[in-house]
Amino acid sequence: QVQLVESGGGLVQAGGSLRLSCAASGIIFSIHAMYWYRQAPGKQRDLVATVTSGGSTNYADSVKGRFTISRDNAKNTVYLQMNSLKPEDTAVYYCNAKYSNYRETMDYWGKGTLVTVSS
């Protein structure tokens, strides 16, 4: 029932831009903190950006000033606007949703979308 579906990945030249989308279903989207992670070949999965249920955002140092995370609760969608892309941004980007309270913890993942940045 729970689905997170990423889209918007593709091939882009260094310096270009892409906007990733993650459409969620089967969850109460508005109460979940949303995250974008990325994983390059042979590397661990790293946190890129966070947006809380209240709209607060945080970014990895490597993407600060270049990436923007946002959410549209009416569309159950979180976005990652990626500007000034670098070859080192090449990775599979994953959407993650988390919610915790005193009695339960929820943690859901999408299947990822590939971003390739050419030099």
mmCIF file of N, CA and C in Angstrom:
data_model
loop_
_atom_site.group_PDB
_atom_site.id
_atom_site.type_symbol
_atom_site.label_atom_id
_atom_site.label_comp_id
_atom_site.label_asym_id
_atom_site.label_seq_id
_atom_site.Cartn_x
_atom_site.Cartn_y
_atom_site.Cartn_z
ATOM 1 N N GLN A 1 0.809 -1.208 0.000
ATOM 2 C CA GLN A 1 0.000 0.000 0.000
ATOM 3 C C GLN A 1 0.847 1.264 0.000
ATOM 4 N N VAL A 2 1.945 1.247 0.740
ATOM 5 C CA VAL A 2 2.820 2.410 0.795
ATOM 6 C C VAL A 2 3.709 2.416 -0.436
ATOM 7 N N GLN A 3 3.739 3.543 -1.107
ATOM 8 C CA GLN A 3 4.592 3.712 -2.268
ATOM 9 C C GLN A 3 5.227 5.086 -2.267
ATOM 10 N N LEU A 4 6.518 5.118 -2.523
ATOM 11 C CA LEU A 4 7.239 6.339 -2.820
ATOM 12 C C LEU A 4 7.848 6.151 -4.198
ATOM 13 N N VAL A 5 7.493 7.008 -5.131
ATOM 14 C CA VAL A 5 7.914 6.859 -6.515
ATOM 15 C C VAL A 5 8.675 8.097 -6.938
ATOM 16 N N GLU A 6 9.972 7.920 -7.182
ATOM 17 C CA GLU A 6 10.820 9.019 -7.624
ATOM 18 C C GLU A 6 10.745 9.174 -9.137
ATOM 19 N N SER A 7 10.936 10.395 -9.591
ATOM 20 C CA SER A 7 11.015 10.672 -11.012
ATOM 21 C C SER A 7 11.862 11.917 -11.226
ATOM 22 N N GLY A 8 12.247 12.143 -12.464
ATOM 23 C CA GLY A 8 12.977 13.349 -12.817
ATOM 24 C C GLY A 8 14.461 13.169 -13.038
ATOM 25 N N GLY A 9 14.973 11.984 -12.779
ATOM 26 C CA GLY A 9 16.381 11.739 -13.018
ATOM 27 C C GLY A 9 16.687 11.685 -14.499
ATOM 28 N N GLY A 10 17.963 11.725 -14.810
ATOM 29 C CA GLY A 10 18.390 11.681 -16.193
ATOM 30 C C GLY A 10 19.827 12.100 -16.336
ATOM 31 N N LEU A 11 20.207 12.354 -17.577
ATOM 32 C CA LEU A 11 21.565 12.767 -17.920
ATOM 33 C C LEU A 11 21.603 14.270 -18.119
ATOM 34 N N VAL A 12 22.548 14.919 -17.466
ATOM 35 C CA VAL A 12 22.695 16.357 -17.574
ATOM 36 C C VAL A 12 24.180 16.706 -17.565
ATOM 37 N N GLN A 13 24.534 17.780 -18.253
ATOM 38 C CA GLN A 13 25.915 18.239 -18.242
ATOM 39 C C GLN A 13 26.229 19.006 -16.966
ATOM 40 N N ALA A 14 27.492 18.988 -16.584
ATOM 41 C CA ALA A 14 27.937 19.766 -15.435
ATOM 42 C C ALA A 14 27.499 21.217 -15.576
ATOM 43 N N GLY A 15 27.009 21.766 -14.476
ATOM 44 C CA GLY A 15 26.479 23.113 -14.480
ATOM 45 C C GLY A 15 24.999 23.195 -14.739
ATOM 46 N N GLY A 16 24.399 22.106 -15.164
ATOM 47 C CA GLY A 16 22.988 22.082 -15.461
ATOM 48 C C GLY A 16 22.132 21.832 -14.238
ATOM 49 N N SER A 17 20.828 21.681 -14.477
ATOM 50 C CA SER A 17 19.855 21.531 -13.405
ATOM 51 C C SER A 17 18.907 20.384 -13.691
ATOM 52 N N LEU A 18 18.404 19.793 -12.627
ATOM 53 C CA LEU A 18 17.341 18.807 -12.675
ATOM 54 C C LEU A 18 16.441 19.014 -11.469
ATOM 55 N N ARG A 19 15.181 18.653 -11.617
ATOM 56 C CA ARG A 19 14.271 18.625 -10.493
ATOM 57 C C ARG A 19 13.735 17.216 -10.310
ATOM 58 N N LEU A 20 14.015 16.640 -9.162
ATOM 59 C CA LEU A 20 13.499 15.336 -8.816
ATOM 60 C C LEU A 20 12.185 15.476 -8.062
ATOM 61 N N SER A 21 11.295 14.531 -8.283
ATOM 62 C CA SER A 21 10.030 14.480 -7.579
ATOM 63 C C SER A 21 9.871 13.124 -6.920
ATOM 64 N N CYS A 22 9.178 13.100 -5.806
ATOM 65 C CA CYS A 22 8.838 11.864 -5.120
ATOM 66 C C CYS A 22 7.381 11.940 -4.727
ATOM 67 N N ALA A 23 6.569 11.112 -5.342
ATOM 68 C CA ALA A 23 5.142 11.065 -5.065
ATOM 69 C C ALA A 23 4.860 9.947 -4.078
ATOM 70 N N ALA A 24 4.216 10.284 -2.975
ATOM 71 C CA ALA A 24 3.928 9.330 -1.916
ATOM 72 C C ALA A 24 2.457 8.963 -1.915
ATOM 73 N N SER A 25 2.189 7.714 -1.592
ATOM 74 C CA SER A 25 0.825 7.250 -1.399
ATOM 75 C C SER A 25 0.808 6.217 -0.287
ATOM 76 N N GLY A 26 -0.337 6.059 0.345
ATOM 77 C CA GLY A 26 -0.474 5.079 1.405
ATOM 78 C C GLY A 26 0.024 5.525 2.766
ATOM 79 N N ILE A 27 0.414 6.785 2.889
ATOM 80 C CA ILE A 27 0.842 7.346 4.165
ATOM 81 C C ILE A 27 0.144 8.675 4.388
ATOM 82 N N ILE A 28 0.109 9.087 5.649
ATOM 83 C CA ILE A 28 -0.333 10.446 5.954
ATOM 84 C C ILE A 28 0.876 11.332 5.711
ATOM 85 N N PHE A 29 0.956 11.839 4.510
ATOM 86 C CA PHE A 29 2.167 12.496 4.041
ATOM 87 C C PHE A 29 2.574 13.666 4.927
ATOM 88 N N SER A 30 1.609 14.463 5.349
ATOM 89 C CA SER A 30 1.912 15.715 6.025
ATOM 90 C C SER A 30 2.615 15.539 7.367
ATOM 91 N N ILE A 31 2.505 14.394 8.003
ATOM 92 C CA ILE A 31 3.143 14.189 9.299
ATOM 93 C C ILE A 31 4.520 13.544 9.186
ATOM 94 N N HIS A 32 4.928 13.200 7.990
ATOM 95 C CA HIS A 32 6.220 12.565 7.785
ATOM 96 C C HIS A 32 7.296 13.586 7.462
ATOM 97 N N ALA A 33 8.444 13.406 8.077
ATOM 98 C CA ALA A 33 9.633 14.082 7.582
ATOM 99 C C ALA A 33 10.073 13.393 6.302
ATOM 100 N N MET A 34 10.497 14.178 5.328
ATOM 101 C CA MET A 34 10.896 13.649 4.037
ATOM 102 C C MET A 34 12.381 13.916 3.803
ATOM 103 N N TYR A 35 13.024 12.961 3.171
ATOM 104 C CA TYR A 35 14.459 13.008 2.963
ATOM 105 C C TYR A 35 14.803 12.590 1.546
ATOM 106 N N TRP A 36 15.872 13.173 1.039
ATOM 107 C CA TRP A 36 16.520 12.672 -0.159
ATOM 108 C C TRP A 36 17.894 12.134 0.217
ATOM 109 N N TYR A 37 18.150 10.917 -0.190
ATOM 110 C CA TYR A 37 19.452 10.278 -0.066
ATOM 111 C C TYR A 37 20.006 10.030 -1.460
ATOM 112 N N ARG A 38 21.301 9.783 -1.522
ATOM 113 C CA ARG A 38 21.887 9.353 -2.785
ATOM 114 C C ARG A 38 22.964 8.314 -2.537
ATOM 115 N N GLN A 39 23.168 7.486 -3.539
ATOM 116 C CA GLN A 39 24.150 6.426 -3.446
ATOM 117 C C GLN A 39 24.853 6.270 -4.786
ATOM 118 N N ALA A 40 26.150 6.513 -4.776
ATOM 119 C CA ALA A 40 26.977 6.303 -5.951
ATOM 120 C C ALA A 40 27.486 4.864 -5.945
ATOM 121 N N PRO A 41 27.883 4.345 -7.100
ATOM 122 C CA PRO A 41 28.383 2.968 -7.150
ATOM 123 C C PRO A 41 29.544 2.746 -6.187
ATOM 124 N N GLY A 42 29.461 1.679 -5.404
ATOM 125 C CA GLY A 42 30.506 1.350 -4.458
ATOM 126 C C GLY A 42 30.547 2.212 -3.223
ATOM 127 N N LYS A 43 29.582 3.099 -3.055
ATOM 128 C CA LYS A 43 29.552 4.008 -1.920
ATOM 129 C C LYS A 43 28.338 3.725 -1.041
ATOM 130 N N GLN A 44 28.394 4.220 0.184
ATOM 131 C CA GLN A 44 27.253 4.113 1.071
ATOM 132 C C GLN A 44 26.183 5.118 0.671
ATOM 133 N N ARG A 45 24.990 4.883 1.149
ATOM 134 C CA ARG A 45 23.894 5.795 0.905
ATOM 135 C C ARG A 45 23.995 6.979 1.867
ATOM 136 N N ASP A 46 24.052 8.183 1.324
ATOM 137 C CA ASP A 46 24.269 9.383 2.117
ATOM 138 C C ASP A 46 23.047 10.286 2.079
ATOM 139 N N LEU A 47 22.794 10.926 3.204
ATOM 140 C CA LEU A 47 21.703 11.883 3.294
ATOM 141 C C LEU A 47 22.081 13.166 2.569
ATOM 142 N N VAL A 48 21.186 13.634 1.709
ATOM 143 C CA VAL A 48 21.411 14.836 0.929
ATOM 144 C C VAL A 48 20.636 16.021 1.482
ATOM 145 N N ALA A 49 19.351 15.825 1.765
ATOM 146 C CA ALA A 49 18.496 16.929 2.173
ATOM 147 C C ALA A 49 17.331 16.416 2.998
ATOM 148 N N THR A 50 16.839 17.266 3.879
ATOM 149 C CA THR A 50 15.746 16.953 4.787
ATOM 150 C C THR A 50 14.721 18.068 4.755
ATOM 151 N N VAL A 51 13.457 17.713 4.788
ATOM 152 C CA VAL A 51 12.405 18.674 5.079
ATOM 153 C C VAL A 51 11.470 18.043 6.105
ATOM 154 N N THR A 52 11.273 18.740 7.225
ATOM 155 C CA THR A 52 10.432 18.226 8.284
ATOM 156 C C THR A 52 8.962 18.452 7.964
ATOM 157 N N SER A 53 8.105 17.884 8.807
ATOM 158 C CA SER A 53 6.674 18.105 8.635
ATOM 159 C C SER A 53 6.310 19.577 8.788
ATOM 160 N N GLY A 54 7.104 20.322 9.530
ATOM 161 C CA GLY A 54 6.881 21.744 9.695
ATOM 162 C C GLY A 54 7.522 22.615 8.638
ATOM 163 N N GLY A 55 8.253 21.998 7.714
ATOM 164 C CA GLY A 55 8.841 22.743 6.614
ATOM 165 C C GLY A 55 10.277 23.170 6.802
ATOM 166 N N SER A 56 10.900 22.812 7.923
ATOM 167 C CA SER A 56 12.307 23.138 8.123
ATOM 168 C C SER A 56 13.177 22.271 7.229
ATOM 169 N N THR A 57 14.242 22.844 6.707
ATOM 170 C CA THR A 57 15.111 22.136 5.778
ATOM 171 C C THR A 57 16.538 22.085 6.277
ATOM 172 N N ASN A 58 17.249 21.051 5.851
ATOM 173 C CA ASN A 58 18.668 20.904 6.114
ATOM 174 C C ASN A 58 19.307 20.209 4.930
ATOM 175 N N TYR A 59 20.601 20.470 4.748
ATOM 176 C CA TYR A 59 21.317 19.955 3.591
ATOM 177 C C TYR A 59 22.689 19.459 3.985
ATOM 178 N N ALA A 60 23.151 18.467 3.249
ATOM 179 C CA ALA A 60 24.539 18.076 3.356
ATOM 180 C C ALA A 60 25.427 19.223 2.882
ATOM 181 N N ASP A 61 26.597 19.340 3.493
ATOM 182 C CA ASP A 61 27.506 20.415 3.109
ATOM 183 C C ASP A 61 27.837 20.387 1.622
ATOM 184 N N SER A 62 27.890 19.204 1.052
ATOM 185 C CA SER A 62 28.283 19.062 -0.340
ATOM 186 C C SER A 62 27.277 19.656 -1.321
ATOM 187 N N VAL A 63 26.046 19.888 -0.879
ATOM 188 C CA VAL A 63 25.017 20.404 -1.786
ATOM 189 C C VAL A 63 24.453 21.746 -1.350
ATOM 190 N N LYS A 64 24.887 22.264 -0.219
ATOM 191 C CA LYS A 64 24.374 23.552 0.250
ATOM 192 C C LYS A 64 24.616 24.645 -0.779
ATOM 193 N N GLY A 65 23.589 25.430 -0.997
ATOM 194 C CA GLY A 65 23.662 26.503 -1.966
ATOM 195 C C GLY A 65 23.345 26.087 -3.378
ATOM 196 N N ARG A 66 23.259 24.781 -3.628
ATOM 197 C CA ARG A 66 22.979 24.283 -4.972
ATOM 198 C C ARG A 66 21.650 23.532 -5.053
ATOM 199 N N PHE A 67 21.295 22.816 -3.994
ATOM 200 C CA PHE A 67 20.082 22.006 -3.983
ATOM 201 C C PHE A 67 19.046 22.637 -3.066
ATOM 202 N N THR A 68 17.782 22.457 -3.405
ATOM 203 C CA THR A 68 16.676 22.923 -2.577
ATOM 204 C C THR A 68 15.639 21.821 -2.455
ATOM 205 N N ILE A 69 15.306 21.458 -1.225
ATOM 206 C CA ILE A 69 14.244 20.493 -0.982
ATOM 207 C C ILE A 69 12.972 21.251 -0.626
ATOM 208 N N SER A 70 11.851 20.767 -1.109
ATOM 209 C CA SER A 70 10.568 21.379 -0.793
ATOM 210 C C SER A 70 9.497 20.301 -0.792
ATOM 211 N N ARG A 71 8.352 20.630 -0.220
ATOM 212 C CA ARG A 71 7.253 19.671 -0.197
ATOM 213 C C ARG A 71 5.949 20.368 -0.522
ATOM 214 N N ASP A 72 5.055 19.624 -1.126
ATOM 215 C CA ASP A 72 3.715 20.092 -1.429
ATOM 216 C C ASP A 72 2.769 19.067 -0.831
ATOM 217 N N ASN A 73 2.258 19.372 0.353
ATOM 218 C CA ASN A 73 1.413 18.403 1.046
ATOM 219 C C ASN A 73 0.103 18.136 0.307
ATOM 220 N N ALA A 74 -0.379 19.115 -0.436
ATOM 221 C CA ALA A 74 -1.602 18.919 -1.206
ATOM 222 C C ALA A 74 -1.413 17.886 -2.304
ATOM 223 N N LYS A 75 -0.176 17.737 -2.788
ATOM 224 C CA LYS A 75 0.135 16.772 -3.830
ATOM 225 C C LYS A 75 0.844 15.531 -3.310
ATOM 226 N N ASN A 76 1.056 15.455 -1.997
ATOM 227 C CA ASN A 76 1.801 14.346 -1.399
ATOM 228 C C ASN A 76 3.132 14.123 -2.109
ATOM 229 N N THR A 77 3.824 15.207 -2.368
ATOM 230 C CA THR A 77 5.040 15.149 -3.166
ATOM 231 C C THR A 77 6.143 15.977 -2.529
ATOM 232 N N VAL A 78 7.348 15.437 -2.559
ATOM 233 C CA VAL A 78 8.540 16.166 -2.157
ATOM 234 C C VAL A 78 9.433 16.316 -3.379
ATOM 235 N N TYR A 79 10.120 17.446 -3.461
ATOM 236 C CA TYR A 79 10.951 17.772 -4.604
ATOM 237 C C TYR A 79 12.390 18.007 -4.173
ATOM 238 N N LEU A 80 13.286 17.808 -5.100
ATOM 239 C CA LEU A 80 14.671 18.211 -4.924
ATOM 240 C C LEU A 80 15.106 18.946 -6.178
ATOM 241 N N GLN A 81 15.230 20.256 -6.062
ATOM 242 C CA GLN A 81 15.733 21.067 -7.154
ATOM 243 C C GLN A 81 17.250 21.072 -7.074
ATOM 244 N N MET A 82 17.895 20.625 -8.128
ATOM 245 C CA MET A 82 19.342 20.492 -8.161
ATOM 246 C C MET A 82 19.892 21.423 -9.229
ATOM 247 N N ASN A 83 20.671 22.392 -8.803
ATOM 248 C CA ASN A 83 21.296 23.355 -9.701
ATOM 249 C C ASN A 83 22.809 23.231 -9.628
ATOM 250 N N SER A 84 23.468 23.795 -10.610
ATOM 251 C CA SER A 84 24.935 23.787 -10.661
ATOM 252 C C SER A 84 25.488 22.397 -10.425
ATOM 253 N N LEU A 85 24.942 21.440 -11.135
ATOM 254 C CA LEU A 85 25.298 20.044 -10.908
ATOM 255 C C LEU A 85 26.750 19.769 -11.274
ATOM 256 N N LYS A 86 27.345 18.876 -10.509
ATOM 257 C CA LYS A 86 28.729 18.472 -10.672
ATOM 258 C C LYS A 86 28.794 16.982 -10.955
ATOM 259 N N PRO A 87 29.843 16.508 -11.616
ATOM 260 C CA PRO A 87 29.961 15.069 -11.846
ATOM 261 C C PRO A 87 29.871 14.242 -10.572
ATOM 262 N N GLU A 88 30.358 14.762 -9.457
ATOM 263 C CA GLU A 88 30.293 14.031 -8.205
ATOM 264 C C GLU A 88 28.883 13.917 -7.635
ATOM 265 N N ASP A 89 27.913 14.606 -8.236
ATOM 266 C CA ASP A 89 26.518 14.433 -7.859
ATOM 267 C C ASP A 89 25.902 13.192 -8.495
ATOM 268 N N THR A 90 26.610 12.549 -9.397
ATOM 269 C CA THR A 90 26.102 11.355 -10.059
ATOM 270 C C THR A 90 25.820 10.265 -9.033
ATOM 271 N N ALA A 91 24.596 9.777 -9.023
ATOM 272 C CA ALA A 91 24.179 8.778 -8.044
ATOM 273 C C ALA A 91 22.739 8.384 -8.330
ATOM 274 N N VAL A 92 22.316 7.321 -7.678
ATOM 275 C CA VAL A 92 20.895 7.022 -7.587
ATOM 276 C C VAL A 92 20.345 7.791 -6.398
ATOM 277 N N TYR A 93 19.308 8.555 -6.634
ATOM 278 C CA TYR A 93 18.696 9.376 -5.601
ATOM 279 C C TYR A 93 17.434 8.693 -5.096
ATOM 280 N N TYR A 94 17.343 8.567 -3.774
ATOM 281 C CA TYR A 94 16.249 7.862 -3.123
ATOM 282 C C TYR A 94 15.436 8.797 -2.248
ATOM 283 N N CYS A 95 14.150 8.624 -2.299
ATOM 284 C CA CYS A 95 13.219 9.332 -1.442
ATOM 285 C C CYS A 95 12.925 8.482 -0.206
ATOM 286 N N ASN A 96 12.865 9.123 0.944
ATOM 287 C CA ASN A 96 12.625 8.438 2.208
ATOM 288 C C ASN A 96 11.612 9.226 3.026
ATOM 289 N N ALA A 97 10.695 8.527 3.676
ATOM 290 C CA ALA A 97 9.702 9.131 4.556
ATOM 291 C C ALA A 97 9.808 8.498 5.930
ATOM 292 N N LYS A 98 9.808 9.328 6.956
ATOM 293 C CA LYS A 98 9.915 8.838 8.331
ATOM 294 C C LYS A 98 8.907 9.532 9.231
ATOM 295 N N TYR A 99 8.351 8.739 10.154
ATOM 296 C CA TYR A 99 7.466 9.258 11.186
ATOM 297 C C TYR A 99 7.645 8.430 12.441
ATOM 298 N N SER A 100 7.771 9.098 13.570
ATOM 299 C CA SER A 100 7.898 8.419 14.852
ATOM 300 C C SER A 100 7.048 9.108 15.897
ATOM 301 N N ASN A 101 6.437 8.307 16.740
ATOM 302 C CA ASN A 101 5.812 8.802 17.954
ATOM 303 C C ASN A 101 6.127 7.819 19.073
ATOM 304 N N TYR A 102 5.425 7.939 20.184
ATOM 305 C CA TYR A 102 5.775 7.120 21.348
ATOM 306 C C TYR A 102 5.531 5.628 21.146
ATOM 307 N N ARG A 103 4.695 5.270 20.177
ATOM 308 C CA ARG A 103 4.318 3.862 20.021
ATOM 309 C C ARG A 103 4.709 3.244 18.689
ATOM 310 N N GLU A 104 5.192 4.019 17.739
ATOM 311 C CA GLU A 104 5.523 3.449 16.447
ATOM 312 C C GLU A 104 6.544 4.305 15.717
ATOM 313 N N THR A 105 7.288 3.657 14.832
ATOM 314 C CA THR A 105 8.233 4.314 13.954
ATOM 315 C C THR A 105 8.009 3.788 12.539
ATOM 316 N N MET A 106 7.839 4.708 11.604
ATOM 317 C CA MET A 106 7.647 4.359 10.206
ATOM 318 C C MET A 106 8.838 4.838 9.392
ATOM 319 N N ASP A 107 9.246 4.034 8.430
ATOM 320 C CA ASP A 107 10.418 4.332 7.613
ATOM 321 C C ASP A 107 10.208 3.694 6.250
ATOM 322 N N TYR A 108 9.976 4.511 5.233
ATOM 323 C CA TYR A 108 9.652 4.020 3.903
ATOM 324 C C TYR A 108 10.620 4.570 2.878
ATOM 325 N N TRP A 109 10.890 3.767 1.853
ATOM 326 C CA TRP A 109 11.848 4.116 0.807
ATOM 327 C C TRP A 109 11.264 3.933 -0.570
ATOM 328 N N GLY A 110 11.665 4.815 -1.475
ATOM 329 C CA GLY A 110 11.410 4.607 -2.880
ATOM 330 C C GLY A 110 12.480 3.741 -3.506
ATOM 331 N N LYS A 111 12.316 3.451 -4.779
ATOM 332 C CA LYS A 111 13.261 2.592 -5.486
ATOM 333 C C LYS A 111 14.408 3.354 -6.130
ATOM 334 N N GLY A 112 14.313 4.658 -6.184
ATOM 335 C CA GLY A 112 15.406 5.482 -6.661
ATOM 336 C C GLY A 112 15.250 5.937 -8.100
ATOM 337 N N THR A 113 15.932 7.024 -8.418
ATOM 338 C CA THR A 113 16.021 7.526 -9.783
ATOM 339 C C THR A 113 17.469 7.935 -10.040
ATOM 340 N N LEU A 114 17.974 7.578 -11.207
ATOM 341 C CA LEU A 114 19.385 7.780 -11.519
ATOM 342 C C LEU A 114 19.624 9.172 -12.075
ATOM 343 N N VAL A 115 20.607 9.846 -11.493
ATOM 344 C CA VAL A 115 21.082 11.135 -11.980
ATOM 345 C C VAL A 115 22.522 10.955 -12.430
ATOM 346 N N THR A 116 22.788 11.297 -13.681
ATOM 347 C CA THR A 116 24.132 11.218 -14.225
ATOM 348 C C THR A 116 24.545 12.597 -14.707
ATOM 349 N N VAL A 117 25.657 13.093 -14.186
ATOM 350 C CA VAL A 117 26.168 14.409 -14.539
ATOM 351 C C VAL A 117 27.475 14.214 -15.295
ATOM 352 N N SER A 118 27.500 14.637 -16.539
ATOM 353 C CA SER A 118 28.678 14.486 -17.377
ATOM 354 C C SER A 118 29.557 15.727 -17.301
ATOM 355 N N SER A 119 30.848 15.534 -17.473
ATOM 356 C CA SER A 119 31.800 16.632 -17.425
ATOM 357 C C SER A 119 32.073 17.193 -18.800
#
